[in-house]
XYZ file of C-alpha atoms in Angstrom:
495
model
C 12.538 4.417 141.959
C 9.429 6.344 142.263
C 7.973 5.131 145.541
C 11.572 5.137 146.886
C 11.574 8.938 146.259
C 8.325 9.251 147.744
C 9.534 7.181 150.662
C 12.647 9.515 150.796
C 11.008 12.465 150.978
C 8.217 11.288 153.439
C 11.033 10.639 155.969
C 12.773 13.505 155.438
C 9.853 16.073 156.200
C 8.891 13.700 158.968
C 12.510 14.213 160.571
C 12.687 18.216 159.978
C 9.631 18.465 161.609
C 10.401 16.514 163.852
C 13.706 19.049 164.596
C 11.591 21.999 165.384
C 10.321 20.552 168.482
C 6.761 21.693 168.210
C 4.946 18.808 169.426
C 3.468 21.038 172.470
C 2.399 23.682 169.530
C -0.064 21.070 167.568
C -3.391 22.750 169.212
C -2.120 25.771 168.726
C -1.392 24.685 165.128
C -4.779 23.374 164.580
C -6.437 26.787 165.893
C -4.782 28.937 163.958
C -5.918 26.466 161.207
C -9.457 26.898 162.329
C -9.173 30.831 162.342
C -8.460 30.840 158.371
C -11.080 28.700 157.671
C -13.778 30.884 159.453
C -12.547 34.006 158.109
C -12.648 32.592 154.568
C -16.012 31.937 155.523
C -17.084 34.925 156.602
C -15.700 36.844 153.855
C -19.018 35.248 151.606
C -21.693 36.417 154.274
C -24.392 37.845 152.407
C -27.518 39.092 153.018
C -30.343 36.522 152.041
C -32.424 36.866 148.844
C -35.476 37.476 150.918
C -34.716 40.827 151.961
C -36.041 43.439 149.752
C -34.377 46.536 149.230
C -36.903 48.319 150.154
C -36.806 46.347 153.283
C -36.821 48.235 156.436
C -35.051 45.476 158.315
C -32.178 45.875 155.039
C -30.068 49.221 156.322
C -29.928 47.953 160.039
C -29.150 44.387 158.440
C -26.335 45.528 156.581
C -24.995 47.508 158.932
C -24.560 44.528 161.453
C -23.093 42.489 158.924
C -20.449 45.174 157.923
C -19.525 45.254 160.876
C -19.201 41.822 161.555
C -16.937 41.845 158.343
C -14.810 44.308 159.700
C -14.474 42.731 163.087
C -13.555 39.052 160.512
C -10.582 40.722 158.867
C -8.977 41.996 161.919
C -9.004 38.701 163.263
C -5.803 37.570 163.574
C -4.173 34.486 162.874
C -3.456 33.447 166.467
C -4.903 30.885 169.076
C -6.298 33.599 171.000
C -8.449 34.760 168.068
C -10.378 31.043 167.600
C -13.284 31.748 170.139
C -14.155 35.179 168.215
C -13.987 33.530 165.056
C -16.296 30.813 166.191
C -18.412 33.558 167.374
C -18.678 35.895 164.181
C -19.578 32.601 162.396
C -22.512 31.602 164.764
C -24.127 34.964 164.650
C -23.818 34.946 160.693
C -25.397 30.893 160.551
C -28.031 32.231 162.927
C -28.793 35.552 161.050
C -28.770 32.913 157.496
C -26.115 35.498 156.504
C -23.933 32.251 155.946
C -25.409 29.147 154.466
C -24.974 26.277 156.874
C -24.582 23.767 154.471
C -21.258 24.276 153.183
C -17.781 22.604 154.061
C -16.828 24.804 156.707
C -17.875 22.785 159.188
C -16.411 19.301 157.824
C -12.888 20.566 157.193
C -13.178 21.898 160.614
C -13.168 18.733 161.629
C -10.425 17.204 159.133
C -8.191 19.457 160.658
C -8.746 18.496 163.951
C -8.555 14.632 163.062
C -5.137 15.349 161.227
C -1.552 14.876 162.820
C 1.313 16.893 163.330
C 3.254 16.568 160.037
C -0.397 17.306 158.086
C -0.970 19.931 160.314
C 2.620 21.924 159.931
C 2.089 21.598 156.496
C -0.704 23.432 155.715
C 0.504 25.754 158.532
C 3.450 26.601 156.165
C 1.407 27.130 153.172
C -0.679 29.651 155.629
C 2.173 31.787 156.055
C 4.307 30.910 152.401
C 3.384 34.568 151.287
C 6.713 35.682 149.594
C 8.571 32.608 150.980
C 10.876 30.661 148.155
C 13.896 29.087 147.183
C 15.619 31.298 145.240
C 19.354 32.222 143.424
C 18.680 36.091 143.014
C 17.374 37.595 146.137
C 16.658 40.962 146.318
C 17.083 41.940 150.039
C 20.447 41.504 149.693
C 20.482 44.944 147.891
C 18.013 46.164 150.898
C 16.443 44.245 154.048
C 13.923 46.001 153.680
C 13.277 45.255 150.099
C 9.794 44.030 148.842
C 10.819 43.009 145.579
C 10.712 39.750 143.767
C 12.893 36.529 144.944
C 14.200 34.614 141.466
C 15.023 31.345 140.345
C 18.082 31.835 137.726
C 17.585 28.901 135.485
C 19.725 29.933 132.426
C 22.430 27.359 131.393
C 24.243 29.703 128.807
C 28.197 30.581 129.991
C 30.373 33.060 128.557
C 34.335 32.999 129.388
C 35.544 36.133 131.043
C 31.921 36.513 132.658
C 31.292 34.726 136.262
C 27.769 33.981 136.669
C 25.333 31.622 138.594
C 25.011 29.245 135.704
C 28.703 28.557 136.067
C 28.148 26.951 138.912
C 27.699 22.819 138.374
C 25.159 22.770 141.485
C 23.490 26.021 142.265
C 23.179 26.297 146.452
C 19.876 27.914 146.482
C 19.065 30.229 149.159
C 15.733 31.014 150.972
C 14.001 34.228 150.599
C 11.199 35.112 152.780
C 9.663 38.851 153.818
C 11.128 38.515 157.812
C 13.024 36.136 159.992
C 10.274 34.700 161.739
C 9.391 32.713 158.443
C 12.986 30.988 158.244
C 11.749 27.520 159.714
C 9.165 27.825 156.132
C 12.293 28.971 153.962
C 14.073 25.927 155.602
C 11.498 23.609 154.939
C 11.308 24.663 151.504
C 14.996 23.930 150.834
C 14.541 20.253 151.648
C 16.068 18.362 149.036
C 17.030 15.066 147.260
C 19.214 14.526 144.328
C 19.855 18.496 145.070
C 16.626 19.470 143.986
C 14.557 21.509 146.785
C 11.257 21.006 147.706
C 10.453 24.495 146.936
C 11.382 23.961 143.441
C 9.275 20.861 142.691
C 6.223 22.451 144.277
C 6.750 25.765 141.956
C 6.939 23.565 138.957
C 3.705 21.862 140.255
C 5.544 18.495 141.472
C 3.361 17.611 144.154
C 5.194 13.752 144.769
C 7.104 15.026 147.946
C 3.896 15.494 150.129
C 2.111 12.417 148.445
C 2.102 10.351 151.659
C 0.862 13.063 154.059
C -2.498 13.253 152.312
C -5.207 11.417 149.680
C -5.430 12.741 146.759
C -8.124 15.337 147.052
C -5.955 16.990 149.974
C -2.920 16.737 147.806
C -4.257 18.949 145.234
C -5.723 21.016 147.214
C -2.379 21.773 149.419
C -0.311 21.688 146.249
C -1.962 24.333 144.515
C -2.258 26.236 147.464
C 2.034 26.149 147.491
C 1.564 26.415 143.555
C 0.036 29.470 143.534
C 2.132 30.957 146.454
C 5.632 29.984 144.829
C 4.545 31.633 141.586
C 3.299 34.721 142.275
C 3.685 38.096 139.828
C 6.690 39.476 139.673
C 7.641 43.262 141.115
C 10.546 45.364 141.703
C 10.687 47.647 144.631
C 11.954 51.480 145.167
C 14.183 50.159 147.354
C 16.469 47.995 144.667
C 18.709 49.970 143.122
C 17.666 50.149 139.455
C 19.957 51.289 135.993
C 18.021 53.142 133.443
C 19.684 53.745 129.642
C 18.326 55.040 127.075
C 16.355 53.401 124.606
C 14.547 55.466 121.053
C 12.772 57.948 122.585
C 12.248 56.287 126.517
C 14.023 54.257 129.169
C 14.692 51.049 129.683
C 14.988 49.661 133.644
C 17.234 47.412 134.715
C 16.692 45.694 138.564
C 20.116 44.655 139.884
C 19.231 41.521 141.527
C 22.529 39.800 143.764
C 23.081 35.779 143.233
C 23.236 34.300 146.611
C 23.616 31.411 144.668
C 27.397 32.788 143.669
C 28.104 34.465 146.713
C 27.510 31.535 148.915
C 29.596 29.430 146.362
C 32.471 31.797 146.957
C 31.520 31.953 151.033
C 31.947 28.190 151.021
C 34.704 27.766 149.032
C 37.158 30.880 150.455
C 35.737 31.866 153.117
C 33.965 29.831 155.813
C 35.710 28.694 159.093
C 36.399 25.369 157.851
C 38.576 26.519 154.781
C 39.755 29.717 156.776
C 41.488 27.295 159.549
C 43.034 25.018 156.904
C 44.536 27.872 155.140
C 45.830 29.159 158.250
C 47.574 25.653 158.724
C 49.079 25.606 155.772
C 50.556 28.841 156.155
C 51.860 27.843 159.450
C 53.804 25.081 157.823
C 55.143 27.470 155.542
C 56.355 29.633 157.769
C 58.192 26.670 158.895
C 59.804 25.415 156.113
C 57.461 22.296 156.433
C 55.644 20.047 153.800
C 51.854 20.362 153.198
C 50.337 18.277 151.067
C 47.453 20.640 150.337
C 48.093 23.844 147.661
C 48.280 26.860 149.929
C 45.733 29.395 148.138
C 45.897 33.521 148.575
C 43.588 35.770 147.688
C 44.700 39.287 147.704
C 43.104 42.213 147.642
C 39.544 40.614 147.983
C 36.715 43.309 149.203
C 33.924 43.147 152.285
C 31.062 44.595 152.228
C 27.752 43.980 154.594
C 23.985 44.264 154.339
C 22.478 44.244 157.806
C 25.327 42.800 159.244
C 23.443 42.989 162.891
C 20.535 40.755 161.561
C 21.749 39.174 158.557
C 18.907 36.252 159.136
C 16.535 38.959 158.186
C 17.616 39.112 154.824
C 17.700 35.167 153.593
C 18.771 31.677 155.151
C 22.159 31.769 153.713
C 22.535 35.480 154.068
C 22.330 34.811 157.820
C 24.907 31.758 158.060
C 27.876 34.224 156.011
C 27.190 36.783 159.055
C 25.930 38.849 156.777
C 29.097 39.624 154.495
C 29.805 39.124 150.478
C 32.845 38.618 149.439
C 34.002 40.514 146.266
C 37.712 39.302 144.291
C 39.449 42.007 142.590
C 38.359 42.049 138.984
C 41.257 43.928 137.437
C 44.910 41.848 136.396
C 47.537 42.254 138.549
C 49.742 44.692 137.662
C 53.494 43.718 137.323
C 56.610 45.565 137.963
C 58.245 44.312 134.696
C 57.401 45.793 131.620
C 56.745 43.595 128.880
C 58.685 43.431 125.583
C 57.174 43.887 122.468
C 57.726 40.829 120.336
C 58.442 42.538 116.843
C 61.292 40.299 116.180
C 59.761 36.740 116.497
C 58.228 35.817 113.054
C 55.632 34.236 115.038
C 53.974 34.886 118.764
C 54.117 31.654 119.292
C 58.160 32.037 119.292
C 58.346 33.978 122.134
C 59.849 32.576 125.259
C 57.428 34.346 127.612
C 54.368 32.620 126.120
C 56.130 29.444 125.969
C 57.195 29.685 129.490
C 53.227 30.724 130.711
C 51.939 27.457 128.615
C 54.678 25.317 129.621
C 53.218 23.351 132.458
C 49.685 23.203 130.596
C 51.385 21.720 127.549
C 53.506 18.779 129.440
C 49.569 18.026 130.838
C 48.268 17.512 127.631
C 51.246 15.844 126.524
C 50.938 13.163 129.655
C 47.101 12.703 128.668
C 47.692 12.345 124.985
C 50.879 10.055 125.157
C 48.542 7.735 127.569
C 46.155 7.059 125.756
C 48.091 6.538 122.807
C 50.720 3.734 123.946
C 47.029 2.203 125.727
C 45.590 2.342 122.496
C 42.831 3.788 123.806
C 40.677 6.022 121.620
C 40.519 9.440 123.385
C 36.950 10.274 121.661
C 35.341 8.785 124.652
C 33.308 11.705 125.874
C 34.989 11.362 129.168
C 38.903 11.494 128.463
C 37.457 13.639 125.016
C 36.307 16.251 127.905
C 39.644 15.969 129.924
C 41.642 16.962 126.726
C 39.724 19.933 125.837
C 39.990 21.204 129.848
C 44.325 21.219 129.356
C 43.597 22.335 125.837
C 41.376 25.442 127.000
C 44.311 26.181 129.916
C 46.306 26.048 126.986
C 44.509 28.651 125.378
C 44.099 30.851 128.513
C 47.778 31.243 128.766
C 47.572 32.579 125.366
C 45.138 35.010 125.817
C 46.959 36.186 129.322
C 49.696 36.529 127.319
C 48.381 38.769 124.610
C 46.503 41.233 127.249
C 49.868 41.201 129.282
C 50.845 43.348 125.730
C 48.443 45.448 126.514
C 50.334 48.058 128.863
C 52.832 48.469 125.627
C 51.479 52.072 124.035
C 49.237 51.314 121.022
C 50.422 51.198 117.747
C 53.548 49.212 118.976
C 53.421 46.822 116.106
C 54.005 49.655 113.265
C 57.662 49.206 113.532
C 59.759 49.127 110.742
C 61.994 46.072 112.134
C 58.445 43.947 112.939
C 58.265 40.452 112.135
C 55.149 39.572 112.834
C 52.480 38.474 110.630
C 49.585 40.726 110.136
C 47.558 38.491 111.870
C 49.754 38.362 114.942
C 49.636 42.037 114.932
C 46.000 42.384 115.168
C 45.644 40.102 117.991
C 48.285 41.841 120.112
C 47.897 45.638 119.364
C 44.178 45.607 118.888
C 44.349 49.418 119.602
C 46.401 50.488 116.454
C 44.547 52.655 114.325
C 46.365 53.334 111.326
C 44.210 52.943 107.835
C 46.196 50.053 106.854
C 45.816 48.255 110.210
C 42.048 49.252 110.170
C 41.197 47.945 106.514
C 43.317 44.501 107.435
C 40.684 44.276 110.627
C 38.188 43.701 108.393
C 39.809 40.337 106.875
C 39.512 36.773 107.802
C 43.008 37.065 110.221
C 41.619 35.168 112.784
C 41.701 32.364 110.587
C 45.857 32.897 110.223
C 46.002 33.214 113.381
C 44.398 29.408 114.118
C 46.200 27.670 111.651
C 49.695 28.838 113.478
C 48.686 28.034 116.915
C 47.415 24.482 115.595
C 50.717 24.586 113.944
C 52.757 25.247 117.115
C 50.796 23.439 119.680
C 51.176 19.996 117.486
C 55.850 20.873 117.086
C 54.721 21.372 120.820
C 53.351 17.942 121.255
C 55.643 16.349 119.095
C 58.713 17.305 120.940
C 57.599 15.492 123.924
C 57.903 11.942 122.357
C 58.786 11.049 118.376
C 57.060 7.836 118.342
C 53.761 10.084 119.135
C 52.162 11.118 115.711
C 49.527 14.090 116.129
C 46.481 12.857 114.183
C 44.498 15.243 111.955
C 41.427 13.918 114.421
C 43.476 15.918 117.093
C 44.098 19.237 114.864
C 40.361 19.429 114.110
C 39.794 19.459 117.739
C 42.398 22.490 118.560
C 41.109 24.531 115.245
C 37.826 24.164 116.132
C 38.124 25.115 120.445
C 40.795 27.672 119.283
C 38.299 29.172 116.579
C 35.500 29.638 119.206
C 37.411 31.070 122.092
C 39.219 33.556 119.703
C 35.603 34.727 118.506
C 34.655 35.096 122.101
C 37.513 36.896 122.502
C 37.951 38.946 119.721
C 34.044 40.372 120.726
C 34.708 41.060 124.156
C 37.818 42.650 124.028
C 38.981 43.911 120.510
């Protein structure tokens, strides 16, 4: 499996280069190759031991080789500046400024043994200054942004919050400081088994390049992309920043956008592909005609663009969404019926509107659970065990929907001298009220009231859709226990 990976990778960064077309560019390649090497030679000239200070020959000496310093680090990195470099390194050998016996010379000449693939290669790790795979890129809040590029590998989710590590597989972007590095960002976001190429190098996985060079060249180009994928990180005045107070000082906060997540949404909602279906299905609608896809609006969504002119100046992906993010409308829809307050149930779970909202959601569970039972399957098979707790959690959504649809009633609805419900139901549906008595019951163990009815309901639920099907105490632990933790979620978020 190893070698087959190595294999796969070999021909894959064989083909991309192959895609750029640069064959005609390899001597050009190989110059500009030659030009860092002599200016990373010329940045140790030194005057030789032999010199005294007191020298006369010393201040004219040093003079010449300052300026043959300065002349070095203007040099740049082009064809056109090999012959000067070549030059500068002479006079230095010549003037024993340089000592001759070092490896200049002999990886001169590996380079200009070497093909085109080793030759790209290290010509991307030349120029991989602030190039990276990344999910948080910060030009997004400002082309012109300096700031850090970052990998968001946090697995943690929280319901009610949408965030990069909700998505299964993250579409990582490519972050570099201009345009004319995107064929290095590319190259970085080669990948197999969806893991880039950028990503193994920054962890120090050198196996993807293992058949372009031996081992001593492996190292030495793998720490070169090491290094360059990891450098420190820095903010820029250009992000915008949040500062709160904290003691007696600030704390900073660096809002970072997740390309990652907008590109999700892009690909999902948005691109041509899913634009023109949509458009189809509406057609077919319009016509009174059958479509056998789910026709899916989104209302009210919001555009907004960062350098929508050059959006390839900001990252890879920011350039194939034409340079606009998407943004859904976060608040709930807003109804034109009121709802009614439910003070003469003796239980929430009584009320028609919340059984009509979990209907559909129920009848799926029931399906699943009724299956497996006349199969006699066991459903603890982390497979089927996962698709119960998905209709279960919908389940539980429609609950929660239901209680914040309460929310528009005025506070304090529940202190009603004809109210039914239990003091548990109240707290969960007017979490506003703030009468003593309501207050000091806040600080009780309702929530656990409130579990035992809806494990209560949901399993009359289940049992209505079939009286040979007996609800096990195996499938009550599971609803206490997913209820339990979703109402603590809840409860901390929002009451």
């Amino acid at each position: 499996m190893y070698n087959n990976q190595i294999t796969q990778w070999y021909e894959q960064i064989k083909a991309y280069i192959d895609g750029l077309n640069e064959q005609n560019k390899q001597t050009s390649i190989q110059a500009v190759l030659q030009v860092e090497i002599y200016k990373n030679s010329l940045a140790k000239a030194r005057l030789p031991i032999s010199i005294s200070l007191n020298d006369e020959q010393f201040t004219k000496q040093q003079k010449e080789l300052n300026k043959i310093l300065k002349q070095a680090e203007k040099l740049k990195l082009t064809e056109n500046s090999l012959s000067s470099a070549q030059s500068l390194y002479q006079q230095c050998i010549h003037k024993e400024w340089l000592d001759g016996s070092d490896d200049t010379l002999s990886t001169i000449e590996l380079i200009q043994q070497q093909d085109l693939y080793q030759l790209w290669i290290r010509y991307a790790l030349l120029f991989a200054d602030g190039v990276t795979p990344a999910t948080h890129i910060a030009k997004l809040t400002h082309s012109s942004s300096c700031g850090s590029a970052i990998i968001d590998a946090i697995s943690d989710t929280k319901i009610g919050f949408l965030t990069t590590s909700q998505v299964d597989k993250p579409i990582y972007d490519g972050a570099y400081p201009n345009a004319s590095l995107s064929k290095i960002a590319k190259f970085l976001l080669l990948s197999i088994d969806d893991v880039p190429l950028g990503v193994l190098l920054k962890q120090g996985n050198y196996t993807p390049l293992t058949k372009f060079f031996d081992a001593v060249q492996l190292k030495q180009v793998g720490d070169g992309f090491y290094h360059k994928l990891n450098p420190s990180l820095m903010a820029d005045a250009l992000i915008k920043q949040v500062y709160f107070p904290v003691d007696d000082s600030y704390h900073q906060l660096v809002i970072l956008h997740s390309s990652s997540l907008i590109q999700e949404i892009y690909q999902r909602y948005f691109q041509k592909q899913v634009r023109d279906a949509r458009i189809k299905i509406e057609k077919q609608q319009q016509e009174n005609k059958y479509h056998q896809d789910i026709l899916e609006q989104i209302p009210n969504t919001l555009t907004f663009s960062t350098v929508a002119s050059q959006p390839q100046n900001v990252s890879v992906n920011h350039g194939s969404r034409g340079g606009n993010i998407r943004l859904f409308r976060a608040s709930p829809p807003i109804w034109q019926s009121q709802p009614k307050a439910p003070i003469y149930y003796q239980s929430l779970f009584f009320d028609r509107t919340l059984n009509r909202m979990c209907k559909e959601n129920i009848i799926g569970l029931q399906q699943m659970l009724i299956t497996f039972d006349k199969a006699n399957i066991s459903f603890k098979e982390p497979h089927r065990l996962q698709g119960i707790i998905n209709w279960l959690n919908a389940i539980i959504d429609d609950v929660f929907d239901y209680a914040q649809s309460l929310w528009n009633l005025p506070s304090g609805w529940s202190n009603h001298t004809e109210n039914r419900l239990p003091i548990a139901h109240q707290l969960f549906l007017d979490s506003q009220r703030n009468d003593e008595l309501f207050l000091a019951f806040k600080q009780s163990e309702w929530q656990k009231d409130l579990v035992q009815d809806f494990v209560f309901w949901l399993n009359n639920k289940l049992r209505d859709a079939d009286k040979h099907f007996s609800v096990s105490e195996d499938h009550s632990r599971i609803w206490r226990k997913i209820f339990a933790d979703r109402l603590r979620e809840y409860v901390e978020q929002w009451i």
